mmCIF file of N, CA and C in Angstrom:
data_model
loop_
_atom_site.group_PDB
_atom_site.id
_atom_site.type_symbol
_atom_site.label_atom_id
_atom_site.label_comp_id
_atom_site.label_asym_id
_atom_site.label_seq_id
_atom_site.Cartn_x
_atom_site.Cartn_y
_atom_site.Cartn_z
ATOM 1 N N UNK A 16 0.851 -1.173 0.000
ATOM 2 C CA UNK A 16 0.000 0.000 0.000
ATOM 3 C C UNK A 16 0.898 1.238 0.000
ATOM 4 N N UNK A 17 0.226 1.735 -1.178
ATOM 5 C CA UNK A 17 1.451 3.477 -0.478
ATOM 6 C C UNK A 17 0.301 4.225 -0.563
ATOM 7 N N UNK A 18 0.718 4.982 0.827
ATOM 8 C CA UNK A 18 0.816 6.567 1.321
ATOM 9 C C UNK A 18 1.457 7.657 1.001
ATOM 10 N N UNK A 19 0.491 8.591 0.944
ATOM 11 C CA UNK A 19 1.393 9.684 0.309
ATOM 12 C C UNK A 19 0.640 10.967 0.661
ATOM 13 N N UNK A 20 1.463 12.187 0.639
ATOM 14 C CA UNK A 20 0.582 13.724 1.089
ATOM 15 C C UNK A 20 -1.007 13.863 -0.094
ATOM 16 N N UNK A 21 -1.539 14.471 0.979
ATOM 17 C CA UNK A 21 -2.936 14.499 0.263
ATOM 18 C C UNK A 21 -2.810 15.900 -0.600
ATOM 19 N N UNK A 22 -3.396 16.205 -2.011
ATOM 20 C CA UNK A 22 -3.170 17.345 -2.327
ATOM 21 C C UNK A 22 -4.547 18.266 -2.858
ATOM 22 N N UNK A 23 -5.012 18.645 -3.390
ATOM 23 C CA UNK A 23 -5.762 19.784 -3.877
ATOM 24 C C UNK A 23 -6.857 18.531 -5.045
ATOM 25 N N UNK A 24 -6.021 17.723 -5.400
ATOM 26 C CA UNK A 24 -6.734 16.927 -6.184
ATOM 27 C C UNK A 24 -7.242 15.925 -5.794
ATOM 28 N N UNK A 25 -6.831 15.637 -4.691
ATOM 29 C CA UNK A 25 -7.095 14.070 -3.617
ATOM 30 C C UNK A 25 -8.657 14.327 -2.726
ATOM 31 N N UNK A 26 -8.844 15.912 -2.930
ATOM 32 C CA UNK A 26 -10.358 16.196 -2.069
ATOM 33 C C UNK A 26 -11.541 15.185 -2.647
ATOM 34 N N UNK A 27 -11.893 15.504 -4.100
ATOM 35 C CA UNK A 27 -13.405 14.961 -4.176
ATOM 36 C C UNK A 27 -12.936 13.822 -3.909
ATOM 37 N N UNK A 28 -12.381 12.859 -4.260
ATOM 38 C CA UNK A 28 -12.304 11.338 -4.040
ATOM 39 C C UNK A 28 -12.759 11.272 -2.118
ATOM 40 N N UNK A 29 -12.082 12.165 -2.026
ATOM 41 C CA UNK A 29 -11.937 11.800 0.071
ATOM 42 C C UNK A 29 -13.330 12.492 0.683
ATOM 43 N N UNK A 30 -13.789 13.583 -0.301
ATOM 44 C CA UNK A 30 -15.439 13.684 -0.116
ATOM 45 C C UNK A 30 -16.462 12.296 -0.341
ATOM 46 N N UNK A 31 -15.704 11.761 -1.400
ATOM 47 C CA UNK A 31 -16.948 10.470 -2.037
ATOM 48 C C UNK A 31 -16.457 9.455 -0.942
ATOM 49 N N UNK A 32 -15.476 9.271 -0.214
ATOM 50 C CA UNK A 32 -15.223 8.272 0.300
ATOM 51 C C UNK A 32 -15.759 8.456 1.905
ATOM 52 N N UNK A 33 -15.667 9.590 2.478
ATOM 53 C CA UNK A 33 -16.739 10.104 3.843
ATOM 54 C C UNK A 33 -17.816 9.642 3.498
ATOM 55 N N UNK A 34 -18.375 10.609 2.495
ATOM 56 C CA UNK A 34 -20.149 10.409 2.196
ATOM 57 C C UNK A 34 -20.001 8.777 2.018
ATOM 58 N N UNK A 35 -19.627 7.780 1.177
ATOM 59 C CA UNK A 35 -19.651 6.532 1.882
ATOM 60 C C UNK A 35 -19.842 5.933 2.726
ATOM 61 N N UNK A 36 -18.890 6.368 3.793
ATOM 62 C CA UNK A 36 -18.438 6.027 5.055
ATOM 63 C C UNK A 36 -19.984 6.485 5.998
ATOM 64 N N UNK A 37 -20.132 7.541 5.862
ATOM 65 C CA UNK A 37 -21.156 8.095 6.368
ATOM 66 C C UNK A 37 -22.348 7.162 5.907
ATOM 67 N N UNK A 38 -22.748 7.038 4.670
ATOM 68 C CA UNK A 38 -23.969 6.098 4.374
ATOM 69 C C UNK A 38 -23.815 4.832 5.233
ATOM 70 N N UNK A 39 -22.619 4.121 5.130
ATOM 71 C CA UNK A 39 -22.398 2.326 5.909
ATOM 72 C C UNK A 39 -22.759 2.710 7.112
ATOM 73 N N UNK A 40 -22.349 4.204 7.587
ATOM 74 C CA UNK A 40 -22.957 4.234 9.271
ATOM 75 C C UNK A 40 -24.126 3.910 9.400
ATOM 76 N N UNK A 41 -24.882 5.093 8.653
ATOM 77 C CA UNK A 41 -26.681 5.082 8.626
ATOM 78 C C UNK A 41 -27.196 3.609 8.565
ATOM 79 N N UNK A 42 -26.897 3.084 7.879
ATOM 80 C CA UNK A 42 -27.487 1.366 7.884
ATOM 81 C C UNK A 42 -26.785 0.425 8.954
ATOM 82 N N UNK A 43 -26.113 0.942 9.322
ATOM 83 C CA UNK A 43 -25.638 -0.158 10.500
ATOM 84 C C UNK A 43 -25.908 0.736 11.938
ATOM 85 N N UNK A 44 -26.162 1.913 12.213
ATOM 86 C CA UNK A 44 -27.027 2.552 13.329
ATOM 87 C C UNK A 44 -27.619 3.545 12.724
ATOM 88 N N UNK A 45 -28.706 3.678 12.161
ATOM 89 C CA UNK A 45 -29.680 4.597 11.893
ATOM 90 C C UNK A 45 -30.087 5.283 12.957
ATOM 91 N N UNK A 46 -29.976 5.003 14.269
ATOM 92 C CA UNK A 46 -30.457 6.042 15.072
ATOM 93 C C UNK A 46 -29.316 6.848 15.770
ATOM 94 N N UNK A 47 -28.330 6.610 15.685
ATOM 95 C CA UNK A 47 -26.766 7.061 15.938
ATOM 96 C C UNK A 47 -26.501 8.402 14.592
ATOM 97 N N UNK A 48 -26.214 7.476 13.599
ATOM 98 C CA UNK A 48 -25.992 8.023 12.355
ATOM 99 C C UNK A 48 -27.285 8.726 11.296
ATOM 100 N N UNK A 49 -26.994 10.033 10.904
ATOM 101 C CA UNK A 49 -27.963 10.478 10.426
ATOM 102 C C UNK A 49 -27.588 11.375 9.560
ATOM 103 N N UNK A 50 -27.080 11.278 8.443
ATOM 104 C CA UNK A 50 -26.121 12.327 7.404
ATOM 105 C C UNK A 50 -27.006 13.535 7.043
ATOM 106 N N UNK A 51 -26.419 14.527 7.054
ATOM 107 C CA UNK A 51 -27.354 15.190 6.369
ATOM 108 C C UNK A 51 -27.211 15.766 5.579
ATOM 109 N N UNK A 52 -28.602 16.396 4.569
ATOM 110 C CA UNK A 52 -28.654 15.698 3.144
ATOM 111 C C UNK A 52 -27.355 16.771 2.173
ATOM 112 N N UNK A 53 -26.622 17.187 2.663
ATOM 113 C CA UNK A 53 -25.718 18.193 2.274
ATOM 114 C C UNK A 53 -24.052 17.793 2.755
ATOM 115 N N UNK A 54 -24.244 16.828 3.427
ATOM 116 C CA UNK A 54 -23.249 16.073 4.184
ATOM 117 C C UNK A 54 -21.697 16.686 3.198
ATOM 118 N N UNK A 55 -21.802 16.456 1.743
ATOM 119 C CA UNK A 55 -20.584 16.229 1.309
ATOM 120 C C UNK A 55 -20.500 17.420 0.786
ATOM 121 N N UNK A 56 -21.357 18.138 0.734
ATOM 122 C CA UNK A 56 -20.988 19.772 0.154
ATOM 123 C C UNK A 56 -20.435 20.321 1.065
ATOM 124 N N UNK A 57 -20.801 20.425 2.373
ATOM 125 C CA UNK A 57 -20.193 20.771 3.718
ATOM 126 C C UNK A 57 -18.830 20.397 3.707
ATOM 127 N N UNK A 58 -18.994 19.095 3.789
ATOM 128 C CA UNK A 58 -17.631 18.578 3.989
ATOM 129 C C UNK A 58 -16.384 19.196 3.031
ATOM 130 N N UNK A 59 -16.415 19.129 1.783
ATOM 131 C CA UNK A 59 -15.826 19.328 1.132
ATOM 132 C C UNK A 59 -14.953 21.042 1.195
ATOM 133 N N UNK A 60 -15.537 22.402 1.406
ATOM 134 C CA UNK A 60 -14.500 23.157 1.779
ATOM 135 C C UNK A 60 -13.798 23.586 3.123
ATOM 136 N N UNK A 61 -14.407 22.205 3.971
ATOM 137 C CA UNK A 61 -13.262 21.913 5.304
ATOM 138 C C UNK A 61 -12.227 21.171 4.658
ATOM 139 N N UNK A 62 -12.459 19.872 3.980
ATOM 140 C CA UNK A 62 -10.940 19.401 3.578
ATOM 141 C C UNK A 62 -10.369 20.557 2.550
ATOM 142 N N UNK A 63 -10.848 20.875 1.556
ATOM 143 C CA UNK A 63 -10.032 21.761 0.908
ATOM 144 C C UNK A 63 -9.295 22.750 1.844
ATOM 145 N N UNK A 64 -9.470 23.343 3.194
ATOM 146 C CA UNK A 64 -8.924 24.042 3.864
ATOM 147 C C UNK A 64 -8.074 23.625 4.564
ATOM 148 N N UNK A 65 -8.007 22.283 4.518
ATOM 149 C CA UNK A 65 -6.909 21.692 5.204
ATOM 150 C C UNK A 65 -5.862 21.341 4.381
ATOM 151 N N UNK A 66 -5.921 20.899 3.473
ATOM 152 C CA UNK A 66 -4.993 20.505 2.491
ATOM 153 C C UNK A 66 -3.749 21.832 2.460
ATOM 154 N N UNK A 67 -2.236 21.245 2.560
ATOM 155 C CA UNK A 67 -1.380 21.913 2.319
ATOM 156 C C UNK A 67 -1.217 23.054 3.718
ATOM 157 N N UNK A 68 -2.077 22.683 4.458
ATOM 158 C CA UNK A 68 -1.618 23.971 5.820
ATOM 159 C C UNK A 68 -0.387 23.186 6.837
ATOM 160 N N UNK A 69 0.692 23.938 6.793
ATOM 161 C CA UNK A 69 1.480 23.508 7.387
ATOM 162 C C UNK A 69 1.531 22.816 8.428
ATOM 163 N N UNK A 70 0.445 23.076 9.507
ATOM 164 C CA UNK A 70 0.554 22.468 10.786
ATOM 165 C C UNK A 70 -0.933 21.216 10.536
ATOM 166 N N UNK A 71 -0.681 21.110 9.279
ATOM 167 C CA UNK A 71 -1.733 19.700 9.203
ATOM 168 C C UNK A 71 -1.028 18.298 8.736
ATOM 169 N N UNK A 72 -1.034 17.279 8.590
ATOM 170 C CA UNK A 72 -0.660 16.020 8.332
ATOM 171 C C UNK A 72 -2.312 15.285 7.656
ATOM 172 N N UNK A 73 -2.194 15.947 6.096
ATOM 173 C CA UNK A 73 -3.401 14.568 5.476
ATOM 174 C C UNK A 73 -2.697 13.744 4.413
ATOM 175 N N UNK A 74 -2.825 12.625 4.354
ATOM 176 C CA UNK A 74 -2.759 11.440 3.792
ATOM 177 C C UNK A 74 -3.357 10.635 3.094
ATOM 178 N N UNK A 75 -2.866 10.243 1.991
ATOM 179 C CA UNK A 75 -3.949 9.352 1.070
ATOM 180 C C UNK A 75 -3.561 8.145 0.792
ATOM 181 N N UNK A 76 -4.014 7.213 0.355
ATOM 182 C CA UNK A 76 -3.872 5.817 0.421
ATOM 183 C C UNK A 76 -5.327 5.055 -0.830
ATOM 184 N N UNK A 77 -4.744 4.134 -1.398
ATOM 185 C CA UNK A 77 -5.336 3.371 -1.968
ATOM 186 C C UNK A 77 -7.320 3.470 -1.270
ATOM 187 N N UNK A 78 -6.788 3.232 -0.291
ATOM 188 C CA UNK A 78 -7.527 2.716 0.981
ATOM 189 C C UNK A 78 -8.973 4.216 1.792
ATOM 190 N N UNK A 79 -8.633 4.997 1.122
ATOM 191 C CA UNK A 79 -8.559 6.200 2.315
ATOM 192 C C UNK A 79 -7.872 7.445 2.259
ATOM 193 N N UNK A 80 -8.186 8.130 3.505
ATOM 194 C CA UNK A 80 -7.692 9.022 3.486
ATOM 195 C C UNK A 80 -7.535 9.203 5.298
ATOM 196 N N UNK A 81 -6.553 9.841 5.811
ATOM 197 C CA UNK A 81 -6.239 10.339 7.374
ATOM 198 C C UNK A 81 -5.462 11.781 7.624
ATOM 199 N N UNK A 82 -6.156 12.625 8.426
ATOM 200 C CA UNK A 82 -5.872 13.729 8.508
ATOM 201 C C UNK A 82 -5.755 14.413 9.750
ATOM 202 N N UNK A 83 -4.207 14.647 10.405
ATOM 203 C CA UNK A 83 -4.002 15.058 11.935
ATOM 204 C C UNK A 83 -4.008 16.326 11.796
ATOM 205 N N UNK A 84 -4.255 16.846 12.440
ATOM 206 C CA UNK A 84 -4.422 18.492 12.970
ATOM 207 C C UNK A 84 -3.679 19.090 14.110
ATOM 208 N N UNK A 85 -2.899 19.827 14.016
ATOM 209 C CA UNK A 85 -2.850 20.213 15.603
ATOM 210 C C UNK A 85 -4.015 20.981 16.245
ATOM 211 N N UNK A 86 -3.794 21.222 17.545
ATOM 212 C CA UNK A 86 -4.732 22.547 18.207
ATOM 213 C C UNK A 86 -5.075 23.448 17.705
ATOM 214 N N UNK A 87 -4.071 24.221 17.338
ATOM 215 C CA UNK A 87 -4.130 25.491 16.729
ATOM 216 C C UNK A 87 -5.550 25.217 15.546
ATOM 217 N N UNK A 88 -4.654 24.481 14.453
ATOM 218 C CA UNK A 88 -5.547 24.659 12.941
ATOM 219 C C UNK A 88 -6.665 23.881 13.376
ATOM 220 N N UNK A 89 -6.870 22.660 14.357
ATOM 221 C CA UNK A 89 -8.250 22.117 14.529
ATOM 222 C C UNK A 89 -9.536 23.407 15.016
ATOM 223 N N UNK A 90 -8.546 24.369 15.767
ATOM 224 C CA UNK A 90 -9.757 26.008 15.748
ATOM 225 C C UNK A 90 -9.618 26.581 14.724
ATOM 226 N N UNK A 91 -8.986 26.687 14.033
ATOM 227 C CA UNK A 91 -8.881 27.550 12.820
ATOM 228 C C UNK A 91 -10.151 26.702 11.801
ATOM 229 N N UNK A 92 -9.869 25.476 11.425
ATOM 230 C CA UNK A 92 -10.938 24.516 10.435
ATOM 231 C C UNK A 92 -12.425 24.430 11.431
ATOM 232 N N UNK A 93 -12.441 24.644 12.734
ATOM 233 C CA UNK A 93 -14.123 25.109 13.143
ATOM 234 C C UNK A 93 -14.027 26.178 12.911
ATOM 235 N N UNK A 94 -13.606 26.881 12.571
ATOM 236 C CA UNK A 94 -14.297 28.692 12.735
ATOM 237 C C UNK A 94 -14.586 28.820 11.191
ATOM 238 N N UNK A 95 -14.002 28.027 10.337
ATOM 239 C CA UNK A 95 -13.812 27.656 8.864
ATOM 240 C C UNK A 95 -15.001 27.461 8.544
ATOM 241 N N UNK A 96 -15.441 26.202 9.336
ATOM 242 C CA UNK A 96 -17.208 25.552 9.330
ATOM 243 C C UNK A 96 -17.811 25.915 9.776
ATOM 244 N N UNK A 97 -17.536 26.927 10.590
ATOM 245 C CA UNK A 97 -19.104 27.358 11.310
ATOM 246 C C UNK A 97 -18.548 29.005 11.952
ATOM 247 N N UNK A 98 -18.597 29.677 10.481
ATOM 248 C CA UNK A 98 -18.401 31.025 11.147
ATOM 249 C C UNK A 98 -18.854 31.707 12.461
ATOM 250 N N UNK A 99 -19.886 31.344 12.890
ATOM 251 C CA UNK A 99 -20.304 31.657 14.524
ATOM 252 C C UNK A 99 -19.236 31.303 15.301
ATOM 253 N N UNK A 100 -18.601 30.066 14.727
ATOM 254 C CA UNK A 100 -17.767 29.828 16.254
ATOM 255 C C UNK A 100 -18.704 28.915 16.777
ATOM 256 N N UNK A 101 -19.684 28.169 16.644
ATOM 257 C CA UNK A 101 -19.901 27.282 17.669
ATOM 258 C C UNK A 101 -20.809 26.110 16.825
ATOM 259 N N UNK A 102 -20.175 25.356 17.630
ATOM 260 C CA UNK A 102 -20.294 23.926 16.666
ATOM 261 C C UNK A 102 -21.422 23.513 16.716
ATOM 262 N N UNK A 103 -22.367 23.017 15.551
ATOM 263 C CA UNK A 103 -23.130 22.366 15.636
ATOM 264 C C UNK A 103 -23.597 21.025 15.299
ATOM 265 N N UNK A 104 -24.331 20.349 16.429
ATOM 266 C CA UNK A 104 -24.296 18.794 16.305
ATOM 267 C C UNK A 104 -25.662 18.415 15.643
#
């Protein structure tokens, strides 16, 4: 398997592969898991904002995708998603 830095082009694939991930939840706990119906539009200009920021570590793989954050940029990518500042579940 190789790994390798995630780049600018590696997003939609790692959008289609969440929204996936996200659907196998819904059918295996539907009352846990509950996507919503915008799931991957959302998603998609948080990873693009992560990609290439220095104090991030994302990764791609055959397989996937994995993406560490420090402190810092993990507040920087909520304030990204939710201009208020406060997260919603």
């Amino acid at each position: 398997m190789t790994v390798r830095s995630a780049t600018a082009a590696d997003v939609p694939p790692m959008v289609e592969w969440a929204d996936r991930k996200r659907e196998e939840y819904a059918r295996a706990q539907p009352r846990f898991w509950r996507p919503a119906q915008d799931a991957a539009e959302r998603h998609r200009p948080f990873l693009e904002g992560l990609i290439g920021q220095e104090d991030v570590i994302a990764l791609v793989s055959g397989g996937g995708f994995a993406i560490g954050l420090s402190e810092r940029s993990s507040r920087r990518a909520d304030s990204r998603s939710h201009p208020n500042g406060v997260s919603r579940s």
